[in-house]
Coordinates of C-alpha atoms and ligand atoms in Angstrom, one line a residue:
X30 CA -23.0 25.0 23.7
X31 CA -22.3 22.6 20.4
X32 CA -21.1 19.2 21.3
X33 CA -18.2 18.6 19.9
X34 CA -16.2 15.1 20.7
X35 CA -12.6 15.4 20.4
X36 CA -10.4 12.5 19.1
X37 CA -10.1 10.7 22.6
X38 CA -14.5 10.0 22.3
X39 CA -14.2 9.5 18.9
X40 CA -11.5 6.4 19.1
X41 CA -12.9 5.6 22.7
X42 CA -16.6 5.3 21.1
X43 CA -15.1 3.5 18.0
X44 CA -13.2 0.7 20.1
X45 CA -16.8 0.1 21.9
X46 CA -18.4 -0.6 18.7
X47 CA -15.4 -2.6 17.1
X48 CA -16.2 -4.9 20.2
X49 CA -20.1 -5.1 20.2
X50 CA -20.4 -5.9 16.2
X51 CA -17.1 -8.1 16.3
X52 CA -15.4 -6.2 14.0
X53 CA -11.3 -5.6 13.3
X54 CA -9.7 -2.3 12.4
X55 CA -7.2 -2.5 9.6
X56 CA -5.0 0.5 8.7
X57 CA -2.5 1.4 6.0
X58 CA 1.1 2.6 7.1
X59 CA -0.1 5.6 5.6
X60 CA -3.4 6.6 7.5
X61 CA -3.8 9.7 9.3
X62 CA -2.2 9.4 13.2
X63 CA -5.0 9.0 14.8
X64 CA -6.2 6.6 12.7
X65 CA -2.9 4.5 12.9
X66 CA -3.8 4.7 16.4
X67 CA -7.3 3.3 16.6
X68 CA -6.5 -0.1 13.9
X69 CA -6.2 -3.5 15.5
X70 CA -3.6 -4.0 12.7
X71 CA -1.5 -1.6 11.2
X72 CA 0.7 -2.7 7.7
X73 CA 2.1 -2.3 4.3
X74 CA -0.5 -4.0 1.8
X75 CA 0.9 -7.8 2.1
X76 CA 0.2 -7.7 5.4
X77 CA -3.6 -6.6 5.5
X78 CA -4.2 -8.5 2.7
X79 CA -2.4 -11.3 4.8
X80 CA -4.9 -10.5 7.7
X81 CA -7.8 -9.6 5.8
X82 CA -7.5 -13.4 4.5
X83 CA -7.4 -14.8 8.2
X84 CA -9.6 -12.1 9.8
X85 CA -12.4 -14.1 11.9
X86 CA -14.7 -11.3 12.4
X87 CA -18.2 -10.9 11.3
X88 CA -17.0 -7.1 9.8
X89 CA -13.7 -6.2 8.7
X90 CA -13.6 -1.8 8.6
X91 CA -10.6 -0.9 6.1
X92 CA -9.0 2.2 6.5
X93 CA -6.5 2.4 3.2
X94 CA -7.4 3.2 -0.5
X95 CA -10.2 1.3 -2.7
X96 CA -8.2 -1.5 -3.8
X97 CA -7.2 -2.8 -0.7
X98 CA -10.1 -3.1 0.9
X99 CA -11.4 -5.1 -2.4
X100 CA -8.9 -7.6 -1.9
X101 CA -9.8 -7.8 1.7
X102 CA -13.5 -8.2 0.5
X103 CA -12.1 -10.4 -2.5
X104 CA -9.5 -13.1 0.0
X105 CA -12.7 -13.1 2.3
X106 CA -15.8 -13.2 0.7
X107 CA -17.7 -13.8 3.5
X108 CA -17.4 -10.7 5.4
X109 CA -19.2 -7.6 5.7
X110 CA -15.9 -5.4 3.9
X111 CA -16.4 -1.6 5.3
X112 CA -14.6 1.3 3.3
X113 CA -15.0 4.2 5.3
X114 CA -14.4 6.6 2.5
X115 CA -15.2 5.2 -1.2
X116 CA -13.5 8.1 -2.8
X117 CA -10.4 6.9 -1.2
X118 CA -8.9 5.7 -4.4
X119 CA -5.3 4.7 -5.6
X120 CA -4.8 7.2 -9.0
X121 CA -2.4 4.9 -10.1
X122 CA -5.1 1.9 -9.5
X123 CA -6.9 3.8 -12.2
X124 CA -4.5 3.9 -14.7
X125 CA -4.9 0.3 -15.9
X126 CA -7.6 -1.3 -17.0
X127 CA -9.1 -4.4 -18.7
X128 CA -9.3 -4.0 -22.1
X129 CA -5.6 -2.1 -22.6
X130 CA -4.6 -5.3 -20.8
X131 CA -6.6 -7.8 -22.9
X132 CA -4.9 -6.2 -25.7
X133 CA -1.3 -6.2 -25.2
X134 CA -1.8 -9.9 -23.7
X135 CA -3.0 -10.7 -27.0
X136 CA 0.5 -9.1 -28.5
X137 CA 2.6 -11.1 -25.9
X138 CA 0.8 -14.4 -25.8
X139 CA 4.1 -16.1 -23.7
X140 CA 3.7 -13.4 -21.3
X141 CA 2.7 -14.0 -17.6
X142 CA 0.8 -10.6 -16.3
X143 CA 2.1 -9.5 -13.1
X144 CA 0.3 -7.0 -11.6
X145 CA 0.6 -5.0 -8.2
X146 CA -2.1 -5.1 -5.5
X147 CA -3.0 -1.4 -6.6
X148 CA -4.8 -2.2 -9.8
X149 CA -9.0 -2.9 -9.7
X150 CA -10.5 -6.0 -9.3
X151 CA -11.1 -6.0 -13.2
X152 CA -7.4 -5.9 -13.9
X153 CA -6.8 -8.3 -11.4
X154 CA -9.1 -10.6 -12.8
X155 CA -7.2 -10.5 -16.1
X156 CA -3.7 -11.1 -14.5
X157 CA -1.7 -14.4 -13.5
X158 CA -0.7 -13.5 -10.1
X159 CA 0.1 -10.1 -8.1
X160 CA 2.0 -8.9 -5.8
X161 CA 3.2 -6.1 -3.6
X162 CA 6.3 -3.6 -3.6
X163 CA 7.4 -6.3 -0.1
X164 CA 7.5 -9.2 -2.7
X165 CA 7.4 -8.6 -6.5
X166 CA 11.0 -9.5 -7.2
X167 CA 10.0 -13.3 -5.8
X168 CA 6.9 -13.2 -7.8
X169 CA 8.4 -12.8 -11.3
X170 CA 10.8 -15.3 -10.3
X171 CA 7.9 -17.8 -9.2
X172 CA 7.2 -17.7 -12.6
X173 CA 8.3 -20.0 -15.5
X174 CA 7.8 -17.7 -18.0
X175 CA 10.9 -15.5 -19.7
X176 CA 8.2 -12.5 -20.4
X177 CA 6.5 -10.7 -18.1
X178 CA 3.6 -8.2 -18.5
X179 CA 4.2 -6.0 -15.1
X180 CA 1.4 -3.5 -14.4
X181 CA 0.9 -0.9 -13.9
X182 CA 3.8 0.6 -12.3
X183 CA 6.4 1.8 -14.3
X184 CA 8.9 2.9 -11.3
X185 CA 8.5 -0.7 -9.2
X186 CA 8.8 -2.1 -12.8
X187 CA 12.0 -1.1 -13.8
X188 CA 13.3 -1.5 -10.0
X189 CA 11.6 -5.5 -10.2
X190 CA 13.3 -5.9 -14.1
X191 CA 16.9 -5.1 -12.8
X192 CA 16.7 -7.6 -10.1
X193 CA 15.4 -10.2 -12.5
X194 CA 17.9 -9.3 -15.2
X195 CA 16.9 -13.0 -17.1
X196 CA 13.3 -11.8 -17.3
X197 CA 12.0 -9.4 -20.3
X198 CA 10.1 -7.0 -18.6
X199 CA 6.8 -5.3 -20.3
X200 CA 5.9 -2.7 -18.2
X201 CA 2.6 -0.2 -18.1
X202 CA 3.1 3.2 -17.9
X203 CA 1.4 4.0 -14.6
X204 CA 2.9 6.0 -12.0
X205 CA 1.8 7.2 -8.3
X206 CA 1.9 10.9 -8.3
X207 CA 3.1 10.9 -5.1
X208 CA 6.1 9.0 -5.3
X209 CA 6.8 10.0 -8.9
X210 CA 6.5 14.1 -8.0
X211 CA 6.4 14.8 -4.5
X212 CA 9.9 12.7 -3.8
X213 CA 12.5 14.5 -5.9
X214 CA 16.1 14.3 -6.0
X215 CA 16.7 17.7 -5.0
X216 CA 14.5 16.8 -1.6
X217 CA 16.8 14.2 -0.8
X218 CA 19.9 16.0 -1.6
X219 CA 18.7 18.8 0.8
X220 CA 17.4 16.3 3.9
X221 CA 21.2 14.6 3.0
X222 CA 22.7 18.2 3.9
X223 CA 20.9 19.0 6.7
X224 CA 21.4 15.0 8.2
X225 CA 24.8 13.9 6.5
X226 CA 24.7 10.8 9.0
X227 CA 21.1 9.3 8.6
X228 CA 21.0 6.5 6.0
X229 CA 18.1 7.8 3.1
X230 CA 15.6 5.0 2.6
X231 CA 12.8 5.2 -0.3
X232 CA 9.8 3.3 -2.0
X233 CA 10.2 1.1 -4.8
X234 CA 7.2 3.6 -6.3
X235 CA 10.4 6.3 -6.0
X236 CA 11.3 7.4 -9.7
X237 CA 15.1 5.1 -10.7
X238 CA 16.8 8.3 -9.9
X239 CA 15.5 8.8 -6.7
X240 CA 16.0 4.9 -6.0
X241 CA 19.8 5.1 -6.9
X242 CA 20.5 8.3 -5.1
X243 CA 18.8 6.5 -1.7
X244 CA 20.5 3.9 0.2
X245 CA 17.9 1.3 -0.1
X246 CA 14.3 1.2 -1.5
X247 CA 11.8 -0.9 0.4
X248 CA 8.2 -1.8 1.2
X249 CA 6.6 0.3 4.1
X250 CA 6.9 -3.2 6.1
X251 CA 10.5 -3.5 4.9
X252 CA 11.1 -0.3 6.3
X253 CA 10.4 -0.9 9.4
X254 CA 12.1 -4.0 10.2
X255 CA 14.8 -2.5 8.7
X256 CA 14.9 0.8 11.1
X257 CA 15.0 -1.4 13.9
X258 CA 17.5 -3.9 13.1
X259 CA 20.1 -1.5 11.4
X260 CA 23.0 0.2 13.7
X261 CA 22.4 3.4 12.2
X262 CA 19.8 5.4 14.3
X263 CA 19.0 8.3 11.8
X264 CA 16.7 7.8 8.5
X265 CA 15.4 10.1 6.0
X266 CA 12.5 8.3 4.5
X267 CA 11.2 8.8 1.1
X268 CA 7.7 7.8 1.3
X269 CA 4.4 9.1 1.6
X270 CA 5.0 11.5 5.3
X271 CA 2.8 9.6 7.5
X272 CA 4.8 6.8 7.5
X273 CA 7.5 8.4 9.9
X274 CA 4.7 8.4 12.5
X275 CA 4.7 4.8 12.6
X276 CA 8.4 4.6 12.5
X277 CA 8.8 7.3 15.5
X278 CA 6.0 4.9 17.6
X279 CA 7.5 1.3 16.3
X280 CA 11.3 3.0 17.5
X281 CA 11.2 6.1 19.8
X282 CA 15.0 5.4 20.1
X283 CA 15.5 6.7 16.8
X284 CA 15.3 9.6 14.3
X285 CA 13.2 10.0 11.0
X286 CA 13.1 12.6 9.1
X287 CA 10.0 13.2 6.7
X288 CA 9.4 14.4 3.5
X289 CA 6.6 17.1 4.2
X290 CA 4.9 17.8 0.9
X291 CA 5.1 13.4 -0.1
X292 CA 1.2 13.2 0.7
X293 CA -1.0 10.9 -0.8
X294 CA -4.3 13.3 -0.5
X295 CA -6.3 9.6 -0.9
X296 CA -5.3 8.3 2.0
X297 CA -6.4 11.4 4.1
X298 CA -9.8 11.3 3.1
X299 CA -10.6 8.5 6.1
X300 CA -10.7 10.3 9.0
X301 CA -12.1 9.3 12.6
X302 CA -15.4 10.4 12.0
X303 CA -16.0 8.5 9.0
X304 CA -14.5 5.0 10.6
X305 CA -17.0 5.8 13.5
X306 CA -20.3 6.4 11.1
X307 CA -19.2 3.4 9.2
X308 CA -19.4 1.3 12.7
X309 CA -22.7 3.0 13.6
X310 CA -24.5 2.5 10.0
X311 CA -22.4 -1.0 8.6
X312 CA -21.9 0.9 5.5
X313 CA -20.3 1.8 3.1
X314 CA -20.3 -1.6 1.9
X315 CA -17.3 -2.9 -0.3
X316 CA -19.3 -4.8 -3.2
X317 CA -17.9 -6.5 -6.0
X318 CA -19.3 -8.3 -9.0
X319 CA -19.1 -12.2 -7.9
X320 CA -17.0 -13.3 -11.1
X321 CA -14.3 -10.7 -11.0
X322 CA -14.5 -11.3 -7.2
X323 CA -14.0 -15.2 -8.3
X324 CA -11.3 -14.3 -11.1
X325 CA -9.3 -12.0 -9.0
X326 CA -8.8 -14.2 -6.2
X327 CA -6.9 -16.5 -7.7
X328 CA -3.9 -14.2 -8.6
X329 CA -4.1 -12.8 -5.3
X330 CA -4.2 -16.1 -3.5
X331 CA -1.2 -16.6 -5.8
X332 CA 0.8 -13.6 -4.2
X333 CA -0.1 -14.8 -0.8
X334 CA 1.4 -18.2 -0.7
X335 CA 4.5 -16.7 -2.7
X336 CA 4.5 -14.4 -0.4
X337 CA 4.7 -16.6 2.6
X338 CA 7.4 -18.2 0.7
X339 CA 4.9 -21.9 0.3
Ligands
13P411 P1 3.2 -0.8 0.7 O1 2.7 -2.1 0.2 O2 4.7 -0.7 0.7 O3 2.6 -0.4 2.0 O4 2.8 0.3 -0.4 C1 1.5 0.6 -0.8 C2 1.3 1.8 -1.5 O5 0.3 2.2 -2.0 C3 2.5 2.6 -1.7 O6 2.2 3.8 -2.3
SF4_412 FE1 -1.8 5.0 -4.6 FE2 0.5 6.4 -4.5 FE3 -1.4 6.8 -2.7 FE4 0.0 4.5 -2.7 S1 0.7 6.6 -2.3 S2 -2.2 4.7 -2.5 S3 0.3 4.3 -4.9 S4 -1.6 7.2 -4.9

């Protein structure tokens, strides 16, 4: 008979090794279940890159999408960064890049560059200061200048540029497939039939039409603290589906409702098995050339202490 462990040995045998090479799990709101379930931390992308920063052990293993485990490797150089899955990459990540930016700096020499956490290293290295969808509004305000270069999210551009009216917004033309094409209006309209008393709640990635149908757009952080401190007890949430697992286990009291086909594929491709050969081997390494590494961490650093609000 073929061995063959089930999830239980897979995470029990993972946890054993997270303790003998001092290592921490952290996990994107989005990760499969069972992944959600083995992370020492669980978050939106603030928040790891908040912990990845203060991690303390010798090997961080990153269960999200390329970029954020660079910045974990980028806020904290000196650990051994572990990305289970290297083709678990953010599309939208890959629709900047560093020369496009170089040249519409060069037509906007006033212009600050924002950019969002899901951008590479490269384009981080070519931007003022970052941020996430938890924070972005508080970041272009941070800044003293009137124009803004935000990439390279069109959708939490235009959501960031009408709640910082006295900015002039410049925004890329990158979108997240999932958010942009999976999320529709017509999917909202048909969960608001079926659940006329749960409040609908969406990503800032949402396309504006979807935002101003929805109640309230926030980060996958925001929407958790916002399930649990609102009186309502029913939510429809427009976000990649995986996220309503985390809400149903943060707040069994109350009732999500998912949008089935809002998957983002990238996410999916880190499954147990891979988290538990990347224990057993210490690869596959997050590397990073050491002057975009030394570039990029100063707009990220940025974000963090805006962030914190310091
Ligand atoms: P959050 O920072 O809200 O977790 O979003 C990350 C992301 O990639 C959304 O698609
Ligand atoms: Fe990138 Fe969209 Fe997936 Fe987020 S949901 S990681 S933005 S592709």
């Amino acid at each position: 008979m073929v061995y063959r462990p089930t999830m239980s040995d897979l995470a029990s045998r993972i946890r054993t090794l997270v303790a003998e090479k001092n290592a921490i799990i952290l996990v994107h709101n989005y990760q499969l279940p069972e992944v959600q379930d083995i992370g020492d931390f669980v978050g939106d992308s603030f928040g790891l890159a908040v912990k990845a920063s203060e991690a303390d052990a010798d090997v961080i293993i990153f269960c999200g999408v390329n970029f954020m485990a660079e910045s974990a490797l980028i806020l904290n150089p000196g650990k051994l960064v572990l990305h289970p899955e290297p083709e678990s990459r953010c599309p939208m990540a890959a629709m900047a890049n560093a020369e496009s930016l170089e040249l519409l700096k060069s037509k906007h020499p006033t212009a600050a560059v924002v950019s969002y956490v899901n951008t590479t290293a490269e384009v981080k290295a070519g931007s003022d200061i970052c941020c996430t969808s938890s924070n972005a509004a508080k970041v272009c305000r941070s800044l003293p200048n009137k124009k803004i270069i935000f990439t390279p999210d069109v959708n939490l551009g235009s959501y960031v540029a009408r709640q910082v009216p006295e900015k002039e917004m410049i925004l890329w033309p990158g979108y997240c497939d999932t958010h942009q094409n999976r999320i529709t209006l017509e999917d909202l309209r048909t969960l608001r039939e079926l659940h006329p008393e749960a409040e609908i709640i969406v990503h800032p990635e949402c396309t504006p039409e979807v935002i101003d149908y929805s109640d309230r757009a926030f980060s996958t952080a925001g929407m958790i603290s916002h399930c649990m401190n609102s009186d309502r007890t029913e939510f429809i949430i427009g976000t990649e589906r995986d996220m309503v697992y985390r809400l149903r286990k943060d707040i069994p009291g109350k009732t999500f409702y998912a949008i089935d086909k809002a998957v983002c594929p990238n996410m999916k491709k880190i499954t147990l098995k891979k988290v538990l050969a990347s224990l057993e081997t210490l690869s596959p390494k997050v590397e990073l050339p050491e002057d975009i590494m030394q570039k990029a961490r100063i707009p990220l650093e940025r974000m963090v202490a805006v962030g914190r609000g310091e």
